[in-house]
Amino acid sequence: MALVEVKVPDIGDFKDVAVIELLVKPGDRVAVDQSLITVESDKASMEIPSSHAGVVRELKVAQGDKVSEGSVIALLEAQGAAAAAPSAAPAAPAVVEVAAPAPVVAPAPVAAPPAAVAAATAPAAGASDVGAHDPTRPPVGLPHASPSVRKLARELGVPLEEVRGSGPKGRITVEDVQAFTRAVMAGEQTTRAQAARAPQGGGDGAALGLLPWPKVDFAKFGPIERQAMSRIKKISGANLMRNAVMIPAVTNHDDADITELEAFRLQLNKEHEKSGVKVTMLAFLIKACVAALQKFPEFNSSIDVEGGGDALILKRYWHIGFAADTPNGLVVPVIKNADQKGILQISQELAELAKKAREGKLSPAEMSGATFTISSLGGIGGRYFTPIINAPEVAILGVCKARMEPVWDGQQFVPRLMLPLSLTWDHRVIDGAAAARFNAYLGQILADFRRVLL
Ligand code: CAO
């Protein structure tokens, strides 16, 4: 038996994240990939798996400790093959839940549904009196609650640090969470996030001087069913809301002639039939976008918000995110260093990331670092749409289904396969003329990839 140190693996951009749960104790027998602790940042909570099988000799972290990649979690008496290969890479941490990323600037005075209202909860009989709620009270340390209460709070979108615990030593109980939810739903109290969004004390949209949201008793008009939104939907909804309200976005529509490129793609797929790699138009779009981003670098930038907002950060790497539709909602995996990869490698990574996305197995690292995003509805249909920029990026390309169209070649109409492109851009960073040039260049490359060499 060898004594091994189990360390926090690569957890993407997350550093100094708090340990919120210890899932094992000394003496416990654990398997490889079994979760040891749960950590939580402002962006995500995730379980950190064990790199080895064995018996926990000592836990090196306590609840509330901060850990980063490489921090030692536990000492393990490793067993069997696992002990012989202590350098084996630990599995990526499983994302349990992704919380809304912290806003890059002060919260906008926008209306958003109360976090707790997103869940349907029937009032629990005999719920405890949790006392007056003060949304301005600063959070004090980690809330004292069991894992099951934390899980419930996460599912309901309840900020646990704002719930007053009625259990022993202020421990938060299930009833406390339910009572908090009921009170927010009834409008009797406000979460801190709501209070921040409505600094003038207004409700939905009040801070923007908007009319209140219409209240309609839908059941009066016919049968209804209430369905809770998935966690991903709630998170992406809050992000989309911020991005839609805070970015002065404009969308340019254009078409690219991909007749020859499509013929090449089909030929390529025939040649690589046995390899199992399938090339879709998205792989070519990623390469074409990299070329356009290199020619027009401001599209591959972000506003330097932390530096005062009066400069651009131009990124000299090209990581392309792509929107993936999953049963639980929209996620955006990222193809890293797309400039250094060929079409076949990109196609393979696309397929792997899309599969992981559908299975809910993407790690935070696989969803971070994008410099530009493509949202392709090409496999589904549609003509054009207006995608919302994925802040802090400054542009996003929407793509719809290509179709054969009659195109005038100067003498006659000829059938050409035309791909609809919709480029949304941040007008603070990009001008209309630059956007039109970006789209035109993208169209030229898609029509003839040899132009990338020029
Ligand atoms: N025009 C015509 N056909 C297209 C096309 C296009 N622009 N893009 C893809 N296709 C075809 C593919 O060639 C494939 O055809 P075959 O099955 O005959 O080979 C079919 O459509 C399905 O493609 P796909 O969707 O499986 O693959 P993809 O690489 O194009 O896309 C992924 C992968 C993960 C991006 C996609 O599955 C997906 O989730 N798209 C939805 C993204 C989304 O929801 N965006 C909206 C965000 S805003 O709410």
XYZ file of C-alpha atoms and ligand atoms in Angstrom:
503
model
C 0.000 0.000 0.000
C 1.333 3.386 -0.951
C 0.369 6.669 0.547
C -0.596 9.136 -2.196
C -1.632 12.763 -2.208
C -4.862 13.445 -4.075
C -4.754 16.921 -5.579
C -7.226 19.291 -7.186
C -6.960 18.725 -10.970
C -7.201 21.364 -13.697
C -10.437 23.226 -12.929
C -10.121 25.800 -15.654
C -10.030 29.435 -14.648
C -11.230 28.753 -11.126
C -8.756 29.698 -8.394
C -9.158 29.952 -4.639
C -12.567 28.323 -4.712
C -14.259 27.490 -1.433
C -14.709 23.942 -0.213
C -18.417 23.739 0.590
C -18.825 20.041 1.282
C -16.643 17.147 2.396
C -18.047 14.039 0.794
C -15.764 11.520 2.516
C -14.098 11.129 5.909
C -10.950 9.390 7.169
C -11.396 5.640 7.020
C -13.723 5.745 4.001
C -12.892 3.501 1.078
C -13.075 5.399 -2.227
C -12.960 4.389 -5.880
C -11.166 6.174 -8.722
C -13.266 9.161 -9.862
C -15.372 9.056 -6.720
C -16.136 12.596 -5.588
C -14.184 13.690 -2.500
C -15.227 17.288 -1.976
C -17.495 19.912 -3.503
C -16.052 23.311 -4.303
C -17.945 26.390 -5.277
C -16.940 29.641 -6.939
C -19.182 32.473 -8.013
C -19.464 30.693 -11.355
C -19.865 27.019 -10.631
C -19.909 24.330 -8.064
C -18.225 21.072 -8.877
C -17.249 17.823 -7.278
C -13.569 16.978 -7.235
C -12.949 13.293 -7.977
C -10.289 11.033 -6.531
C -7.378 10.180 -8.811
C -6.837 6.873 -6.988
C -8.736 4.072 -5.333
C -7.993 3.383 -1.681
C -8.741 4.320 1.889
C -8.800 7.934 3.046
C -6.042 8.293 5.652
C -6.362 12.040 6.200
C -8.359 14.930 4.811
C -6.153 17.940 4.135
C -8.990 20.415 3.671
C -11.877 21.579 5.806
C -15.162 23.187 4.911
C -14.577 26.840 4.061
C -10.945 26.348 2.948
C -9.928 27.816 -0.395
C -8.331 25.503 -2.965
C -6.859 25.836 -6.469
C -5.359 23.446 -9.008
C -2.669 21.382 -7.235
C -3.986 21.839 -3.679
C -3.760 18.580 -1.737
C -7.207 17.316 -0.767
C -6.451 14.071 0.982
C -3.865 11.441 1.809
C -4.944 8.076 0.527
C -3.681 4.565 1.106
C -3.845 3.703 -2.555
C -4.520 0.204 -3.742
C -3.719 -1.997 -6.742
C -2.907 -0.547 -10.107
C -3.897 2.920 -9.006
C -1.075 2.906 -6.459
C 1.378 1.849 -9.123
C 0.423 4.752 -11.349
C 0.148 7.766 -9.110
C 0.855 10.078 -12.017
C -2.345 9.059 -13.803
C -4.250 12.171 -14.727
C -7.292 12.642 -12.536
C -10.659 12.793 -14.252
C -12.062 16.204 -15.019
C -14.249 17.462 -12.201
C -17.919 16.833 -12.786
C -19.883 20.030 -12.971
C -22.778 19.687 -10.625
C -24.243 23.029 -11.236
C -23.180 26.162 -13.034
C -24.128 29.444 -11.471
C -24.414 32.758 -13.238
C -20.999 34.253 -13.912
C -20.314 37.382 -11.912
C -21.143 40.416 -13.971
C -18.115 42.103 -15.443
C -19.481 45.495 -14.532
C -21.827 46.749 -11.859
C -25.254 45.123 -12.130
C -27.466 46.835 -14.654
C -30.786 48.179 -13.486
C -32.663 45.542 -15.402
C -35.710 43.560 -14.557
C -35.220 39.868 -14.002
C -37.420 37.209 -12.494
C -36.783 36.648 -8.810
C -34.345 33.770 -8.432
C -36.595 31.891 -6.123
C -39.682 32.359 -8.261
C -38.157 30.122 -10.907
C -39.131 27.072 -8.917
C -42.593 25.851 -8.175
C -42.923 25.110 -4.499
C -46.053 24.350 -2.599
C -46.162 25.987 0.834
C -44.965 23.514 3.454
C -47.224 23.096 6.445
C -45.689 24.196 9.712
C -42.728 25.992 8.195
C -40.686 27.832 10.766
C -40.793 31.565 11.257
C -37.501 32.742 9.834
C -37.788 36.327 11.039
C -37.371 39.552 9.120
C -35.174 39.351 6.075
C -32.624 42.062 5.400
C -31.420 41.958 1.788
C -28.725 44.537 2.531
C -27.128 42.364 5.231
C -23.634 41.334 3.998
C -22.985 37.596 3.729
C -21.275 36.233 6.823
C -19.131 33.208 6.091
C -20.558 30.051 4.654
C -24.166 29.272 5.483
C -24.607 26.369 7.861
C -26.694 23.744 6.055
C -26.617 20.065 5.197
C -25.793 18.907 1.633
C -29.450 18.032 1.010
C -30.566 21.517 2.053
C -27.853 23.023 -0.165
C -29.054 20.870 -3.041
C -32.643 21.989 -2.501
C -31.537 25.640 -2.346
C -29.565 25.224 -5.561
C -32.557 23.663 -7.312
C -34.844 26.471 -6.184
C -32.306 29.195 -6.903
C -32.401 30.299 -3.261
C -29.337 32.285 -2.094
C -28.584 30.298 1.080
C -26.486 33.064 2.603
C -29.638 35.193 2.764
C -31.742 32.594 4.564
C -31.948 32.838 8.334
C -31.471 29.407 9.878
C -33.909 28.265 12.571
C -32.098 25.011 13.406
C -29.535 24.399 16.154
C -26.683 26.968 15.983
C -28.527 28.771 13.202
C -28.467 25.751 10.897
C -30.679 26.269 7.815
C -33.404 23.670 7.483
C -35.558 22.558 4.565
C -38.436 24.512 6.110
C -36.326 27.677 6.213
C -35.587 27.365 2.479
C -39.250 26.731 1.711
C -40.382 29.653 3.867
C -37.864 31.932 2.133
C -39.101 30.813 -1.280
C -42.726 31.369 -0.311
C -41.990 34.840 0.998
C -40.143 35.866 -2.197
C -42.906 34.438 -4.358
C -45.486 36.353 -2.381
C -43.421 39.528 -2.803
C -43.020 39.818 0.965
C -39.255 39.944 0.733
C -36.526 40.594 -1.802
C -33.309 38.705 -2.475
C -30.056 40.666 -2.457
C -29.745 40.138 -6.229
C -33.198 41.621 -6.731
C -32.393 44.530 -4.440
C -29.227 45.215 -6.468
C -31.134 45.127 -9.720
C -33.775 47.547 -8.506
C -31.819 50.239 -6.676
C -34.763 52.626 -6.668
C -36.942 50.054 -5.037
C -38.809 49.289 -8.252
C -40.098 45.857 -9.182
C -39.799 44.228 -12.607
C -38.667 46.887 -15.072
C -39.469 49.702 -12.643
C -35.853 50.851 -12.499
C -35.989 51.363 -16.271
C -39.272 53.220 -15.995
C -41.102 50.397 -17.726
C -44.656 49.255 -17.186
C -45.019 46.353 -14.789
C -45.055 42.912 -16.377
C -48.640 41.943 -17.307
C -50.265 39.701 -14.754
C -52.564 37.216 -16.425
C -54.445 34.333 -14.897
C -53.834 31.968 -17.809
C -55.970 29.255 -16.225
C -58.985 31.463 -16.867
C -58.565 30.904 -20.573
C -57.789 27.196 -20.712
C -55.865 24.332 -19.152
C -52.269 25.097 -18.187
C -49.258 23.263 -16.802
C -46.420 24.848 -14.832
C -42.959 23.509 -15.684
C -39.827 24.476 -13.756
C -36.975 25.765 -15.918
C -33.762 23.731 -16.006
C -30.803 25.088 -14.091
C -28.956 25.835 -17.358
C -31.968 27.759 -18.702
C -32.141 29.890 -15.565
C -28.427 30.661 -15.722
C -28.274 31.327 -19.444
C -31.454 33.414 -19.138
C -29.817 35.760 -16.638
C -26.693 36.040 -18.805
C -28.679 36.622 -21.985
C -30.728 39.286 -20.223
C -27.594 41.161 -19.156
C -26.026 40.845 -22.607
C -29.192 41.906 -24.430
C -29.700 44.956 -22.213
C -26.123 46.130 -21.773
C -24.690 45.687 -25.280
C -25.683 48.085 -28.072
C -25.862 45.204 -30.538
C -26.524 45.346 -34.268
C -26.942 42.399 -36.637
C -25.802 42.299 -40.289
C -27.215 39.601 -42.543
C -25.419 38.260 -45.588
C -25.156 35.136 -47.734
C -22.119 33.083 -48.664
C -21.917 30.972 -51.794
C -20.772 27.566 -50.517
C -21.516 25.533 -53.654
C -17.904 24.443 -54.172
C -17.176 24.120 -50.467
C -20.147 21.793 -49.984
C -18.955 19.616 -52.879
C -15.502 19.487 -51.247
C -17.067 18.620 -47.858
C -19.028 15.713 -49.359
C -15.888 14.486 -51.142
C -13.906 14.746 -47.892
C -16.525 12.756 -45.995
C -16.433 10.071 -48.671
C -12.625 9.855 -48.440
C -12.713 9.679 -44.630
C -15.762 7.440 -44.366
C -13.848 4.743 -42.523
C -12.163 7.086 -40.031
C -15.499 7.811 -38.344
C -14.849 11.570 -38.531
C -17.744 13.471 -40.094
C -17.070 16.955 -41.404
C -19.970 19.426 -41.199
C -20.074 23.002 -42.475
C -19.438 24.196 -38.918
C -15.789 23.074 -39.044
C -15.207 25.172 -42.189
C -17.027 28.081 -40.583
C -14.704 27.926 -37.590
C -11.641 28.069 -39.853
C -13.156 30.831 -41.978
C -14.023 32.849 -38.859
C -10.467 32.506 -37.549
C -9.183 33.956 -40.842
C -11.690 36.834 -40.623
C -10.865 37.447 -36.942
C -7.184 37.615 -37.830
C -7.886 40.128 -40.582
C -10.220 42.195 -38.340
C -8.684 41.855 -34.845
C -11.230 44.038 -33.032
C -13.764 41.234 -33.516
C -11.468 39.058 -31.379
C -11.325 41.530 -28.509
C -13.072 42.509 -25.273
C -13.627 45.874 -23.665
C -11.140 46.382 -20.821
C -13.877 46.924 -18.258
C -11.605 46.450 -15.271
C -9.185 48.989 -16.741
C -11.907 51.636 -16.926
C -13.654 50.587 -20.129
C -11.696 52.928 -22.396
C -9.417 50.348 -24.040
C -9.718 47.083 -25.927
C -7.996 43.850 -25.035
C -7.011 42.250 -28.323
C -6.538 38.535 -27.946
C -3.723 36.879 -29.838
C -5.328 33.476 -29.558
C -8.365 32.205 -31.405
C -10.668 30.054 -29.280
C -14.036 29.575 -30.966
C -17.145 28.772 -28.935
C -20.117 27.063 -30.562
C -23.644 26.999 -29.214
C -24.830 23.455 -28.604
C -28.444 22.542 -28.111
C -28.867 20.019 -25.270
C -31.893 18.503 -23.538
C -31.213 20.801 -20.562
C -30.637 23.976 -22.542
C -27.975 25.870 -24.373
C -24.257 25.458 -23.595
C -21.188 26.819 -25.387
C -18.195 24.457 -25.604
C -14.986 25.961 -26.965
C -12.560 24.768 -29.658
C -9.255 26.037 -28.338
C -6.511 27.345 -30.656
C -8.636 26.767 -33.749
C -6.004 28.593 -35.806
C -3.575 25.729 -35.196
C -5.970 22.914 -36.105
C -7.051 21.388 -39.393
C -10.621 20.719 -40.510
C -10.492 17.026 -39.555
C -9.190 17.696 -36.040
C -11.772 20.460 -35.525
C -14.532 18.126 -36.763
C -13.430 15.436 -34.342
C -13.310 17.865 -31.406
C -16.701 19.312 -32.398
C -18.264 15.866 -32.307
C -16.652 15.020 -28.952
C -17.596 18.316 -27.305
C -21.160 18.205 -28.699
C -21.563 14.661 -27.312
C -20.245 15.723 -23.915
C -22.558 18.747 -23.992
C -25.611 16.574 -24.632
C -24.571 14.238 -21.816
C -24.005 17.176 -19.444
C -20.357 16.187 -19.011
C -18.540 19.340 -20.117
C -15.989 20.630 -17.628
C -15.751 24.370 -16.866
C -12.420 24.440 -18.732
C -14.142 23.142 -21.857
C -16.633 26.002 -21.714
C -14.293 28.890 -21.023
C -11.894 31.110 -22.897
C -13.873 31.705 -26.099
C -12.900 34.794 -28.078
C -15.776 34.538 -30.593
C -18.864 32.339 -30.830
C -20.743 30.671 -33.654
C -24.370 29.698 -33.239
C -25.287 27.286 -36.018
C -28.886 26.350 -36.667
C -27.836 24.956 -40.038
C -28.784 21.406 -39.154
C -32.289 22.530 -38.232
C -33.423 25.260 -40.590
C -34.432 28.884 -40.661
C -33.281 31.798 -42.744
C -31.685 34.454 -40.531
C -31.786 35.274 -36.835
C -30.266 37.756 -34.410
C -27.959 35.946 -31.982
C -27.111 37.611 -28.669
C -23.434 38.341 -28.023
C -21.778 36.118 -25.435
C -20.148 38.777 -23.188
C -17.359 39.681 -22.782
C -16.940 38.768 -26.443
C -17.871 41.506 -28.917
C -19.396 39.556 -31.792
C -21.202 36.332 -32.610
C -22.003 34.654 -35.915
C -25.404 33.047 -36.447
C -25.698 30.540 -39.288
C -28.845 29.030 -40.795
C -29.551 26.290 -43.292
C -27.958 26.581 -46.712
C -30.291 26.304 -49.675
C -30.137 26.298 -53.440
C -31.064 29.654 -54.916
C -31.062 31.232 -58.341
C -28.147 33.669 -58.414
C -27.551 36.144 -61.242
C -24.035 35.647 -62.648
C -24.171 38.684 -64.936
C -25.779 36.849 -67.812
C -28.167 34.344 -66.356
C -29.552 32.880 -63.141
C -27.551 29.902 -61.984
C -28.329 27.537 -59.072
C -25.946 28.177 -56.161
C -25.930 26.861 -52.611
C -26.258 29.918 -50.387
C -25.490 29.967 -46.665
C -27.296 32.628 -44.585
C -24.993 34.441 -42.134
C -26.092 36.764 -39.314
C -23.317 38.655 -37.566
C -24.228 40.450 -34.326
C -21.621 42.950 -33.122
C -21.094 45.357 -30.266
C -21.400 48.876 -31.647
C -19.154 50.248 -28.888
C -16.279 48.306 -30.409
C -17.186 47.726 -34.033
C -18.579 50.022 -36.717
C -21.164 49.032 -39.309
C -18.670 49.292 -42.148
C -16.234 46.948 -40.372
C -19.048 44.464 -39.782
C -20.042 44.564 -43.452
C -16.374 44.028 -44.407
C -16.072 41.125 -41.954
C -19.134 39.423 -43.458
C -17.994 40.089 -47.012
C -14.554 38.640 -46.282
C -16.105 35.622 -44.563
C -18.279 35.098 -47.658
C -15.233 35.325 -49.939
C -13.351 32.711 -47.933
C -16.303 30.353 -47.777
C -16.709 30.740 -51.543
C -13.026 30.025 -52.122
C -10.840 28.900 -49.224
C -7.688 29.626 -51.244
C -8.202 33.275 -50.286
C -6.988 32.400 -46.785
C -3.523 32.118 -48.341
C -3.525 35.668 -49.700
N -26.811 24.163 -43.972
C -27.301 22.982 -44.371
N -27.095 21.824 -43.702
C -26.348 21.894 -42.594
C -25.800 23.085 -42.123
C -26.053 24.263 -42.855
N -25.606 25.450 -42.484
N -25.125 22.838 -40.983
C -25.233 21.546 -40.735
N -25.975 20.963 -41.720
C -26.326 19.556 -41.827
C -25.151 18.667 -41.505
O -24.324 18.508 -42.627
C -25.851 17.417 -41.101
O -26.336 16.771 -42.246
P -26.302 15.168 -42.394
O -26.925 14.625 -41.144
O -27.062 14.913 -43.644
O -24.869 14.801 -42.498
C -27.084 17.915 -40.348
O -27.277 19.256 -40.812
C -26.960 17.907 -38.834
O -25.791 18.616 -38.450
P -25.455 18.755 -36.893
O -26.325 19.792 -36.313
O -25.487 17.420 -36.288
O -23.934 19.195 -36.895
P -23.287 20.636 -36.872
O -21.823 20.409 -36.859
O -23.811 21.486 -37.955
O -23.745 21.276 -35.491
C -24.073 21.510 -33.133
C -23.349 20.746 -34.237
C -23.670 20.939 -31.801
C -23.675 22.980 -33.218
C -25.593 21.380 -33.368
O -25.970 20.038 -33.220
C -26.430 22.234 -32.463
O -26.609 21.964 -31.282
N -26.996 23.321 -33.043
C -27.915 24.205 -32.336
C -27.216 25.453 -31.857
C -28.217 26.387 -31.245
O -29.128 25.987 -30.562
N -28.079 27.680 -31.549
C -29.031 28.650 -31.142
C -28.450 29.472 -30.071
S -29.424 30.875 -29.772
O -30.597 30.268 -28.883
